[in-house]
PDB file of C-alpha atoms in Angstrom:
ATOM      1  CA  UNK H   1     -35.674 -96.007  38.902  1.00 43.00           C
ATOM      2  CA  UNK H   2     -34.842 -96.328  35.208  1.00 45.00           C
ATOM      3  CA  UNK H   3     -33.574 -97.511  32.932  1.00 49.00           C
ATOM      4  CA  UNK H   4     -32.730-100.680  33.941  1.00 51.00           C
ATOM      5  CA  UNK H   5     -29.137-101.615  33.381  1.00 53.00           C
ATOM      6  CA  UNK H   6     -27.712-105.058  32.656  1.00 56.00           C
ATOM      7  CA  UNK H   7     -24.100-104.322  32.755  1.00 61.00           C
ATOM      8  CA  UNK H   8     -21.687-102.103  34.817  1.00 60.00           C
ATOM      9  CA  UNK H   9     -19.525 -99.685  33.507  1.00 64.00           C
ATOM     10  CA  UNK H  10     -16.876-100.031  36.743  1.00 66.00           C
ATOM     11  CA  UNK H  11     -17.725 -96.168  37.544  1.00 64.00           C
ATOM     12  CA  UNK H  12     -20.217 -96.598  39.659  1.00 61.00           C
ATOM     13  CA  UNK H  13     -23.962 -97.981  39.904  1.00 56.00           C
ATOM     14  CA  UNK H  14     -25.652 -95.314  38.016  1.00 57.00           C
ATOM     15  CA  UNK H  15     -29.539 -95.499  37.946  1.00 54.00           C
ATOM     16  CA  UNK H  16     -30.014 -98.670  38.528  1.00 54.00           C
ATOM     17  CA  UNK H  17     -33.504-100.462  39.740  1.00 54.00           C
ATOM     18  CA  UNK H  18     -31.343-103.576  41.266  1.00 59.00           C
ATOM     19  CA  UNK H  19     -29.546-101.788  43.809  1.00 60.00           C
ATOM     20  CA  UNK H  20     -31.689-102.732  46.810  1.00 58.00           C
ATOM     21  CA  UNK H  21     -30.568-106.671  45.404  1.00 69.00           C
ATOM     22  CA  UNK H  22     -26.853-105.678  46.229  1.00 72.00           C
ATOM     23  CA  UNK H  23     -25.802-107.160  49.389  1.00 75.00           C
ATOM     24  CA  UNK H  24     -23.371-104.837  50.737  1.00 78.00           C
ATOM     25  CA  UNK H  25     -25.626-101.876  50.455  1.00 75.00           C
ATOM     26  CA  UNK H  26     -28.524-103.925  52.217  1.00 76.00           C
ATOM     27  CA  UNK H  27     -25.999-104.752  54.985  1.00 79.00           C
ATOM     28  CA  UNK H  28     -24.951-100.927  55.475  1.00 79.00           C
ATOM     29  CA  UNK H  29     -28.716-100.510  55.677  1.00 73.00           C
ATOM     30  CA  UNK H  30     -28.267 -97.896  52.615  1.00 75.00           C
ATOM     31  CA  UNK H  31     -30.979 -99.381  50.287  1.00 76.00           C
ATOM     32  CA  UNK H  32     -33.530-102.667  50.275  1.00 81.00           C
ATOM     33  CA  UNK H  33     -37.170-103.242  50.192  1.00 83.00           C
ATOM     34  CA  UNK H  34     -39.396-102.967  53.214  1.00 87.00           C
ATOM     35  CA  UNK H  35     -42.894-103.989  54.190  1.00 88.00           C
ATOM     36  CA  UNK H  36     -44.685-100.870  54.567  1.00 88.00           C
ATOM     37  CA  UNK H  37     -46.540-102.101  57.550  1.00 90.00           C
ATOM     38  CA  UNK H  38     -43.758-103.386  59.687  1.00 91.00           C
ATOM     39  CA  UNK H  39     -41.101-101.289  58.219  1.00 88.00           C
ATOM     40  CA  UNK H  40     -38.864-104.721  58.277  1.00 88.00           C
ATOM     41  CA  UNK H  41     -36.629-105.394  55.186  1.00 85.00           C
ATOM     42  CA  UNK H  42     -37.995-108.420  53.047  1.00 86.00           C
ATOM     43  CA  UNK H  43     -36.148-111.451  53.662  1.00 84.00           C
ATOM     44  CA  UNK H  44     -35.966-112.506  50.157  1.00 84.00           C
ATOM     45  CA  UNK H  45     -35.689-109.050  48.122  1.00 81.00           C
ATOM     46  CA  UNK H  46     -35.962-111.221  44.744  1.00 81.00           C
ATOM     47  CA  UNK H  47     -39.446-112.959  45.324  1.00 86.00           C
ATOM     48  CA  UNK H  48     -40.791-109.508  46.390  1.00 86.00           C
ATOM     49  CA  UNK H  49     -39.906-107.983  43.085  1.00 81.00           C
ATOM     50  CA  UNK H  50     -41.217-110.927  41.070  1.00 84.00           C
ATOM     51  CA  UNK H  51     -44.403-110.875  42.879  1.00 87.00           C
ATOM     52  CA  UNK H  52     -45.384-107.219  41.908  1.00 86.00           C
ATOM     53  CA  UNK H  53     -48.449-107.001  39.973  1.00 85.00           C
ATOM     54  CA  UNK H  54     -47.799-104.357  36.895  1.00 82.00           C
ATOM     55  CA  UNK H  55     -50.665-101.634  36.348  1.00 83.00           C
ATOM     56  CA  UNK H  56     -51.538-101.567  32.757  1.00 84.00           C
ATOM     57  CA  UNK H  57     -51.570 -98.437  31.067  1.00 82.00           C
ATOM     58  CA  UNK H  58     -55.178 -98.171  31.007  1.00 81.00           C
ATOM     59  CA  UNK H  59     -55.253 -97.622  35.136  1.00 85.00           C
ATOM     60  CA  UNK H  60     -52.548 -95.761  34.760  1.00 84.00           C
ATOM     61  CA  UNK H  61     -54.298 -92.869  32.560  1.00 79.00           C
ATOM     62  CA  UNK H  62     -57.909 -93.575  34.425  1.00 80.00           C
ATOM     63  CA  UNK H  63     -55.663 -92.172  37.395  1.00 83.00           C
ATOM     64  CA  UNK H  64     -53.775 -89.640  35.772  1.00 78.00           C
ATOM     65  CA  UNK H  65     -57.376 -88.233  34.778  1.00 72.00           C
ATOM     66  CA  UNK H  66     -58.860 -88.380  38.242  1.00 76.00           C
ATOM     67  CA  UNK H  67     -55.808 -86.391  39.524  1.00 75.00           C
ATOM     68  CA  UNK H  68     -55.594 -83.825  36.799  1.00 67.00           C
ATOM     69  CA  UNK H  69     -59.190 -83.268  35.872  1.00 55.00           C
ATOM     70  CA  UNK H  70     -60.938 -80.490  37.645  1.00 43.00           C
ATOM     71  CA  UNK H  71     -64.701 -81.136  36.506  1.00 46.00           C
ATOM     72  CA  UNK H  72     -67.104 -83.349  38.630  1.00 42.00           C
ATOM     73  CA  UNK H  73     -67.579 -86.110  36.029  1.00 40.00           C
ATOM     74  CA  UNK H  74     -67.098 -89.573  36.260  1.00 40.00           C
ATOM     75  CA  UNK H  75     -64.168 -92.041  34.894  1.00 37.00           C
ATOM     76  CA  UNK H  76     -66.593 -93.322  32.019  1.00 46.00           C
ATOM     77  CA  UNK H  77     -66.889 -89.779  30.923  1.00 46.00           C
ATOM     78  CA  UNK H  78     -62.898 -89.790  29.819  1.00 54.00           C
ATOM     79  CA  UNK H  79     -63.175 -92.427  27.674  1.00 63.00           C
ATOM     80  CA  UNK H  80     -64.975 -90.237  24.553  1.00 86.00           C
ATOM     81  CA  UNK H  81     -62.566 -87.594  22.950  1.00 94.00           C
ATOM     82  CA  UNK H  82     -64.393 -85.095  21.074  1.00 95.00           C
ATOM     83  CA  UNK H  83     -62.509 -83.735  18.238  1.00 97.00           C
ATOM     84  CA  UNK H  84     -63.849 -79.988  17.244  1.00 97.00           C
ATOM     85  CA  UNK H  85     -62.750 -79.205  13.617  1.00 97.00           C
ATOM     86  CA  UNK H  86     -63.240 -75.810  12.451  1.00 95.00           C
ATOM     87  CA  UNK H  87     -60.363 -73.166  11.945  1.00 93.00           C
ATOM     88  CA  UNK H  88     -58.338 -75.467  14.317  1.00 96.00           C
ATOM     89  CA  UNK H  89     -58.547 -78.636  15.937  1.00 98.00           C
ATOM     90  CA  UNK H  90     -59.808 -78.670  19.587  1.00 97.00           C
ATOM     91  CA  UNK H  91     -59.655 -81.982  21.483  1.00 97.00           C
ATOM     92  CA  UNK H  92     -60.953 -81.980  25.015  1.00 95.00           C
ATOM     93  CA  UNK H  93     -58.110 -82.231  27.337  1.00 92.00           C
ATOM     94  CA  UNK H  94     -60.251 -84.854  29.605  1.00 89.00           C
ATOM     95  CA  UNK H  95     -60.347 -87.337  26.886  1.00 92.00           C
ATOM     96  CA  UNK H  96     -56.862 -87.499  25.924  1.00 93.00           C
ATOM     97  CA  UNK H  97     -54.753 -90.565  27.389  1.00 90.00           C
ATOM     98  CA  UNK H  98     -51.111 -90.173  27.831  1.00 88.00           C
ATOM     99  CA  UNK H  99     -50.187 -92.221  24.840  1.00 90.00           C
ATOM    100  CA  UNK H 100     -52.488 -89.768  22.768  1.00 94.00           C
ATOM    101  CA  UNK H 101     -50.603 -86.629  24.673  1.00 93.00           C
ATOM    102  CA  UNK H 102     -47.339 -88.011  23.566  1.00 91.00           C
ATOM    103  CA  UNK H 103     -48.182 -88.852  20.161  1.00 94.00           C
ATOM    104  CA  UNK H 104     -49.036 -84.893  19.305  1.00 96.00           C
ATOM    105  CA  UNK H 105     -46.115 -83.770  21.496  1.00 93.00           C
ATOM    106  CA  UNK H 106     -43.890 -86.411  18.824  1.00 91.00           C
ATOM    107  CA  UNK H 107     -45.621 -84.725  15.790  1.00 94.00           C
ATOM    108  CA  UNK H 108     -46.461 -81.539  16.711  1.00 96.00           C
ATOM    109  CA  UNK H 109     -43.257 -80.193  18.632  1.00 92.00           C
ATOM    110  CA  UNK H 110     -39.860 -80.116  16.482  1.00 88.00           C
ATOM    111  CA  UNK H 111     -36.589 -79.151  16.269  1.00 89.00           C
ATOM    112  CA  UNK H 112     -35.903 -75.622  14.287  1.00 92.00           C
ATOM    113  CA  UNK H 113     -32.446 -76.286  12.356  1.00 91.00           C
ATOM    114  CA  UNK H 114     -32.236 -72.767  11.940  1.00 93.00           C
ATOM    115  CA  UNK H 115     -31.725 -72.532  15.878  1.00 91.00           C
ATOM    116  CA  UNK H 116     -28.635 -75.071  15.568  1.00 89.00           C
ATOM    117  CA  UNK H 117     -27.080 -73.973  12.385  1.00 92.00           C
ATOM    118  CA  UNK H 118     -26.848 -70.355  14.419  1.00 91.00           C
ATOM    119  CA  UNK H 119     -25.435 -71.828  17.012  1.00 88.00           C
ATOM    120  CA  UNK H 120     -22.695 -74.246  15.800  1.00 87.00           C
ATOM    121  CA  UNK H 121     -21.829 -70.856  13.591  1.00 89.00           C
ATOM    122  CA  UNK H 122     -21.711 -68.851  16.493  1.00 87.00           C
ATOM    123  CA  UNK H 123     -23.976 -66.450  15.827  1.00 89.00           C
ATOM    124  CA  UNK H 124     -26.643 -64.982  17.574  1.00 91.00           C
ATOM    125  CA  UNK H 125     -29.695 -67.064  18.684  1.00 90.00           C
ATOM    126  CA  UNK H 126     -31.707 -64.382  20.471  1.00 91.00           C
ATOM    127  CA  UNK H 127     -35.313 -64.173  18.730  1.00 91.00           C
ATOM    128  CA  UNK H 128     -34.736 -67.660  16.997  1.00 93.00           C
ATOM    129  CA  UNK H 129     -36.869 -70.358  18.760  1.00 92.00           C
ATOM    130  CA  UNK H 130     -35.151 -74.244  19.953  1.00 91.00           C
ATOM    131  CA  UNK H 131     -38.335 -75.685  18.924  1.00 90.00           C
ATOM    132  CA  UNK H 132     -41.742 -75.205  16.837  1.00 92.00           C
ATOM    133  CA  UNK H 133     -44.440 -76.061  18.888  1.00 93.00           C
ATOM    134  CA  UNK H 134     -47.826 -76.193  17.362  1.00 95.00           C
ATOM    135  CA  UNK H 135     -50.022 -77.292  20.655  1.00 96.00           C
ATOM    136  CA  UNK H 136     -51.857 -74.463  22.289  1.00 95.00           C
ATOM    137  CA  UNK H 137     -54.113 -75.263  25.420  1.00 92.00           C
ATOM    138  CA  UNK H 138     -56.590 -73.678  27.081  1.00 92.00           C
ATOM    139  CA  UNK H 139     -58.327 -74.824  30.368  1.00 90.00           C
ATOM    140  CA  UNK H 140     -60.889 -77.260  28.658  1.00 92.00           C
ATOM    141  CA  UNK H 141     -58.882 -78.226  25.257  1.00 95.00           C
ATOM    142  CA  UNK H 142     -56.080 -78.695  23.512  1.00 96.00           C
ATOM    143  CA  UNK H 143     -55.585 -76.734  19.853  1.00 97.00           C
ATOM    144  CA  UNK H 144     -53.764 -78.318  17.161  1.00 98.00           C
ATOM    145  CA  UNK H 145     -53.418 -76.967  13.614  1.00 96.00           C
ATOM    146  CA  UNK H 146     -56.342 -78.711  11.475  1.00 94.00           C
ATOM    147  CA  UNK H 147     -54.299 -79.555   9.026  1.00 94.00           C
ATOM    148  CA  UNK H 148     -53.657 -82.450  11.347  1.00 96.00           C
ATOM    149  CA  UNK H 149     -56.933 -84.055  11.161  1.00 96.00           C
ATOM    150  CA  UNK H 150     -56.127 -86.773   9.089  1.00 93.00           C
ATOM    151  CA  UNK H 151     -53.241 -88.108  11.142  1.00 94.00           C
ATOM    152  CA  UNK H 152     -54.893 -87.749  14.587  1.00 97.00           C
ATOM    153  CA  UNK H 153     -58.247 -89.557  13.222  1.00 96.00           C
ATOM    154  CA  UNK H 154     -56.069 -92.204  11.671  1.00 94.00           C
ATOM    155  CA  UNK H 155     -54.143 -92.941  14.881  1.00 94.00           C
ATOM    156  CA  UNK H 156     -57.650 -92.802  17.026  1.00 94.00           C
ATOM    157  CA  UNK H 157     -58.734 -95.756  14.510  1.00 94.00           C
ATOM    158  CA  UNK H 158     -55.457 -97.903  14.819  1.00 93.00           C
ATOM    159  CA  UNK H 159     -55.635 -97.609  18.554  1.00 90.00           C
ATOM    160  CA  UNK H 160     -58.936 -97.980  19.387  1.00 90.00           C
ATOM    161  CA  UNK H 161     -59.819 -94.522  20.659  1.00 92.00           C
ATOM    162  CA  UNK H 162     -63.393 -93.979  20.779  1.00 92.00           C
ATOM    163  CA  UNK H 163     -63.934 -90.127  19.215  1.00 94.00           C
ATOM    164  CA  UNK H 164     -66.587 -87.952  18.071  1.00 95.00           C
ATOM    165  CA  UNK H 165     -66.373 -85.680  15.004  1.00 96.00           C
ATOM    166  CA  UNK H 166     -67.385 -82.218  15.742  1.00 96.00           C
ATOM    167  CA  UNK H 167     -67.307 -80.587  11.942  1.00 96.00           C
ATOM    168  CA  UNK H 168     -67.823 -77.043  12.691  1.00 95.00           C
ATOM    169  CA  UNK H 169     -66.637 -75.913   9.007  1.00 93.00           C
ATOM    170  CA  UNK H 170     -68.367 -73.512   7.365  1.00 91.00           C
ATOM    171  CA  UNK H 171     -69.585 -74.459   3.609  1.00 90.00           C
ATOM    172  CA  UNK H 172     -69.832 -70.470   1.922  1.00 92.00           C
ATOM    173  CA  UNK H 173     -71.984 -69.684  -0.977  1.00 94.00           C
ATOM    174  CA  UNK H 174     -70.600 -70.010  -4.286  1.00 93.00           C
ATOM    175  CA  UNK H 175     -66.989 -68.163  -5.727  1.00 89.00           C
ATOM    176  CA  UNK H 176     -68.754 -68.351  -9.335  1.00 88.00           C
ATOM    177  CA  UNK H 177     -64.741 -68.612 -10.279  1.00 91.00           C
ATOM    178  CA  UNK H 178     -64.332 -70.008 -13.774  1.00 90.00           C
ATOM    179  CA  UNK H 179     -61.455 -72.149 -14.914  1.00 92.00           C
ATOM    180  CA  UNK H 180     -60.546 -72.030 -19.071  1.00 90.00           C
ATOM    181  CA  UNK H 181     -57.191 -73.162 -19.391  1.00 90.00           C
ATOM    182  CA  UNK H 182     -56.265 -76.790 -20.278  1.00 93.00           C
ATOM    183  CA  UNK H 183     -54.067 -78.514 -18.040  1.00 96.00           C
ATOM    184  CA  UNK H 184     -51.327 -80.813 -19.157  1.00 96.00           C
ATOM    185  CA  UNK H 185     -51.368 -84.642 -18.686  1.00 97.00           C
ATOM    186  CA  UNK H 186     -48.912 -84.532 -15.373  1.00 96.00           C
ATOM    187  CA  UNK H 187     -51.203 -81.928 -13.600  1.00 97.00           C
ATOM    188  CA  UNK H 188     -54.456 -83.968 -13.765  1.00 97.00           C
ATOM    189  CA  UNK H 189     -53.709 -86.572 -10.947  1.00 96.00           C
ATOM    190  CA  UNK H 190     -52.857 -83.932  -8.552  1.00 96.00           C
ATOM    191  CA  UNK H 191     -56.041 -82.325  -9.432  1.00 96.00           C
ATOM    192  CA  UNK H 192     -57.717 -85.366  -8.962  1.00 96.00           C
ATOM    193  CA  UNK H 193     -56.569 -86.134  -5.782  1.00 94.00           C
ATOM    194  CA  UNK H 194     -57.349 -82.499  -4.547  1.00 93.00           C
ATOM    195  CA  UNK H 195     -61.075 -83.230  -5.545  1.00 90.00           C
ATOM    196  CA  UNK H 196     -61.281 -86.068  -3.063  1.00 90.00           C
ATOM    197  CA  UNK H 197     -59.840 -84.518  -0.110  1.00 89.00           C
ATOM    198  CA  UNK H 198     -60.520 -81.427   2.097  1.00 88.00           C
ATOM    199  CA  UNK H 199     -56.983 -80.649   3.472  1.00 89.00           C
ATOM    200  CA  UNK H 200     -53.546 -81.607   1.513  1.00 89.00           C
ATOM    201  CA  UNK H 201     -50.472 -80.136   0.294  1.00 92.00           C
ATOM    202  CA  UNK H 202     -49.235 -80.296  -3.309  1.00 94.00           C
ATOM    203  CA  UNK H 203     -45.251 -80.620  -3.961  1.00 94.00           C
ATOM    204  CA  UNK H 204     -43.717 -80.294  -7.229  1.00 94.00           C
ATOM    205  CA  UNK H 205     -40.987 -78.490  -8.475  1.00 94.00           C
ATOM    206  CA  UNK H 206     -40.450 -75.430 -10.478  1.00 92.00           C
ATOM    207  CA  UNK H 207     -41.959 -74.674 -13.758  1.00 92.00           C
ATOM    208  CA  UNK H 208     -44.483 -77.777 -12.845  1.00 94.00           C
ATOM    209  CA  UNK H 209     -47.621 -75.134 -12.951  1.00 94.00           C
ATOM    210  CA  UNK H 210     -48.616 -75.164  -9.375  1.00 94.00           C
ATOM    211  CA  UNK H 211     -50.232 -71.932  -9.713  1.00 94.00           C
ATOM    212  CA  UNK H 212     -52.507 -73.074 -12.644  1.00 95.00           C
ATOM    213  CA  UNK H 213     -52.952 -76.397 -10.775  1.00 96.00           C
ATOM    214  CA  UNK H 214     -54.063 -74.426  -7.809  1.00 95.00           C
ATOM    215  CA  UNK H 215     -56.749 -72.381  -9.458  1.00 96.00           C
ATOM    216  CA  UNK H 216     -58.092 -75.296 -11.085  1.00 96.00           C
ATOM    217  CA  UNK H 217     -58.713 -76.392  -7.660  1.00 96.00           C
ATOM    218  CA  UNK H 218     -60.073 -73.386  -6.964  1.00 95.00           C
ATOM    219  CA  UNK H 219     -62.717 -73.490  -9.751  1.00 95.00           C
ATOM    220  CA  UNK H 220     -63.670 -77.092  -8.919  1.00 94.00           C
ATOM    221  CA  UNK H 221     -64.419 -76.153  -4.924  1.00 93.00           C
ATOM    222  CA  UNK H 222     -66.087 -73.243  -5.963  1.00 94.00           C
ATOM    223  CA  UNK H 223     -64.955 -71.891  -2.099  1.00 93.00           C
ATOM    224  CA  UNK H 224     -63.633 -68.278  -1.648  1.00 94.00           C
ATOM    225  CA  UNK H 225     -59.841 -68.670  -1.485  1.00 94.00           C
ATOM    226  CA  UNK H 226     -56.901 -67.064   0.518  1.00 95.00           C
ATOM    227  CA  UNK H 227     -53.652 -67.044  -1.241  1.00 96.00           C
ATOM    228  CA  UNK H 228     -50.247 -66.763   0.744  1.00 96.00           C
ATOM    229  CA  UNK H 229     -47.104 -66.300  -0.485  1.00 95.00           C
ATOM    230  CA  UNK H 230     -43.686 -64.926   0.893  1.00 94.00           C
ATOM    231  CA  UNK H 231     -42.437 -62.759  -2.306  1.00 94.00           C
ATOM    232  CA  UNK H 232     -44.175 -60.077  -4.304  1.00 96.00           C
ATOM    233  CA  UNK H 233     -43.038 -61.703  -7.190  1.00 94.00           C
ATOM    234  CA  UNK H 234     -45.162 -64.616  -6.568  1.00 93.00           C
ATOM    235  CA  UNK H 235     -48.320 -62.482  -5.634  1.00 96.00           C
ATOM    236  CA  UNK H 236     -47.776 -60.752  -9.127  1.00 95.00           C
ATOM    237  CA  UNK H 237     -47.347 -64.000 -10.942  1.00 92.00           C
ATOM    238  CA  UNK H 238     -51.080 -65.394  -9.184  1.00 94.00           C
ATOM    239  CA  UNK H 239     -52.681 -62.257 -10.144  1.00 94.00           C
ATOM    240  CA  UNK H 240     -51.532 -62.426 -13.763  1.00 93.00           C
ATOM    241  CA  UNK H 241     -52.599 -66.130 -13.737  1.00 90.00           C
ATOM    242  CA  UNK H 242     -56.441 -65.554 -12.525  1.00 92.00           C
ATOM    243  CA  UNK H 243     -56.737 -62.693 -15.261  1.00 90.00           C
ATOM    244  CA  UNK H 244     -55.646 -64.962 -17.897  1.00 89.00           C
ATOM    245  CA  UNK H 245     -57.620 -67.834 -17.057  1.00 83.00           C
TER     246      UNK H 245
END
């Protein structure tokens, strides 16, 4: 039982792992540690607890994988994490440890603020998801957004997780897109940083020239680009800038 509590409120025991050590409970036959061979309570309950050997997280991971895996593979096969990078990231489920699974859930499942705003204001939450969940699962793979690749690999390196990166992204023929404008000085660092990255995000206030910066990056990459905006006005703005430069 967990969590282990150091103090009692006086209202009850709660969820206490120390309850088997409570003498009145033992005298009533309600709670104590027993020898599984003889079904006789241990004479010294504290010594029994002290002598218990803790199971390492590595051993627990191996047991979990053995119990949940459906393929006839050896334990050693679970040590390799295979990361397939294409339009998404596919991770072989057999290589995901419990620690990595917790990391993915913490990073890729998060609360929808719109839901709580509607709920607190008494409005209907129908059709509004409580959580954003960015992990999909198939029989063999966990599928996550490809923009998460850097965080995933950094986590693997920091936690000594052996992984294999299988890059399935395609390099298409050059787009032959020309850019004739001159960037402002403050825009150059963003373009320079983007030239060294495959995936990233540029955040800047209105009027800072994000459209122009984006066109310069496309020209540098010389790859086809899909431009997605949420308003017609922005789509028209992109079209105008493309024609102008």
